[in-house]
């Protein structure tokens, strides 16, 4: 069975992520494209992935 994961960004105006991503049955991951806004300084943005029963986050480092 496929797994639908909800994604969120701590700074959606500069680092928008899709609302959800589907991980195909038998897979452990999925790939998403994230269009970045313009940055003049290095910024750290937390991306959170949530599915029923668990949540996980990673912090992206984005440099100009």
Coordinates of C-alpha atoms in Angstrom, one line a residue:
X1 CA 0.0 0.0 0.0
X2 CA 1.3 3.5 -0.9
X3 CA 2.0 5.9 2.0
X4 CA 1.0 9.5 1.8
X5 CA 3.2 11.9 3.8
X6 CA 2.3 15.5 4.6
X7 CA 5.1 18.0 4.1
X8 CA 5.5 21.5 5.6
X9 CA 8.1 24.2 5.5
X10 CA 9.0 26.6 8.3
X11 CA 9.4 29.3 5.7
X12 CA 6.9 28.5 2.9
X13 CA 7.2 31.9 1.2
X14 CA 10.9 31.1 0.4
X15 CA 11.1 27.4 0.5
X16 CA 7.7 26.0 -0.6
X17 CA 7.1 22.3 -0.5
X18 CA 4.3 20.2 -1.9
X19 CA 1.5 19.6 0.6
X20 CA 1.9 15.8 0.3
X21 CA 4.2 13.3 -1.3
X22 CA 3.3 9.6 -2.0
X23 CA 5.8 6.9 -1.2
X24 CA 5.0 3.9 -3.5
X25 CA 4.4 0.5 -1.9
X26 CA 7.7 -1.3 -1.4
X27 CA 9.8 1.9 -1.4
X28 CA 11.2 3.7 1.6
X29 CA 11.5 7.2 0.1
X30 CA 10.3 9.6 -2.5
X31 CA 11.8 12.7 -4.2
X32 CA 10.3 16.1 -4.4
X33 CA 11.5 19.3 -6.1
X34 CA 11.6 22.4 -4.0
X35 CA 11.8 25.8 -5.9
X36 CA 13.9 28.2 -3.8
X37 CA 13.3 31.9 -3.4
X38 CA 16.2 34.4 -3.6
X39 CA 18.5 34.5 -0.6
X40 CA 21.2 37.1 0.2
X41 CA 22.3 35.4 3.4
X42 CA 22.6 31.8 4.5
X43 CA 19.4 30.5 5.9
X44 CA 18.3 27.4 7.7
X45 CA 14.8 26.1 7.0
X46 CA 13.1 23.2 8.8
X47 CA 11.1 20.8 6.6
X48 CA 8.7 18.5 8.4
X49 CA 7.3 15.2 7.1
X50 CA 4.3 13.6 8.9
X51 CA 2.4 10.4 8.4
X52 CA 0.0 8.7 10.7
X53 CA 1.9 7.7 13.8
X54 CA 5.1 9.5 13.2
X55 CA 6.8 12.8 12.3
X56 CA 10.3 13.7 11.2
X57 CA 12.1 16.9 10.3
X58 CA 15.3 18.0 8.7
X59 CA 16.9 21.4 8.5
X60 CA 18.0 22.6 5.1
X61 CA 21.0 24.9 4.8
X62 CA 20.5 27.3 1.9
X63 CA 23.3 29.6 0.9
X64 CA 23.3 32.5 -1.6

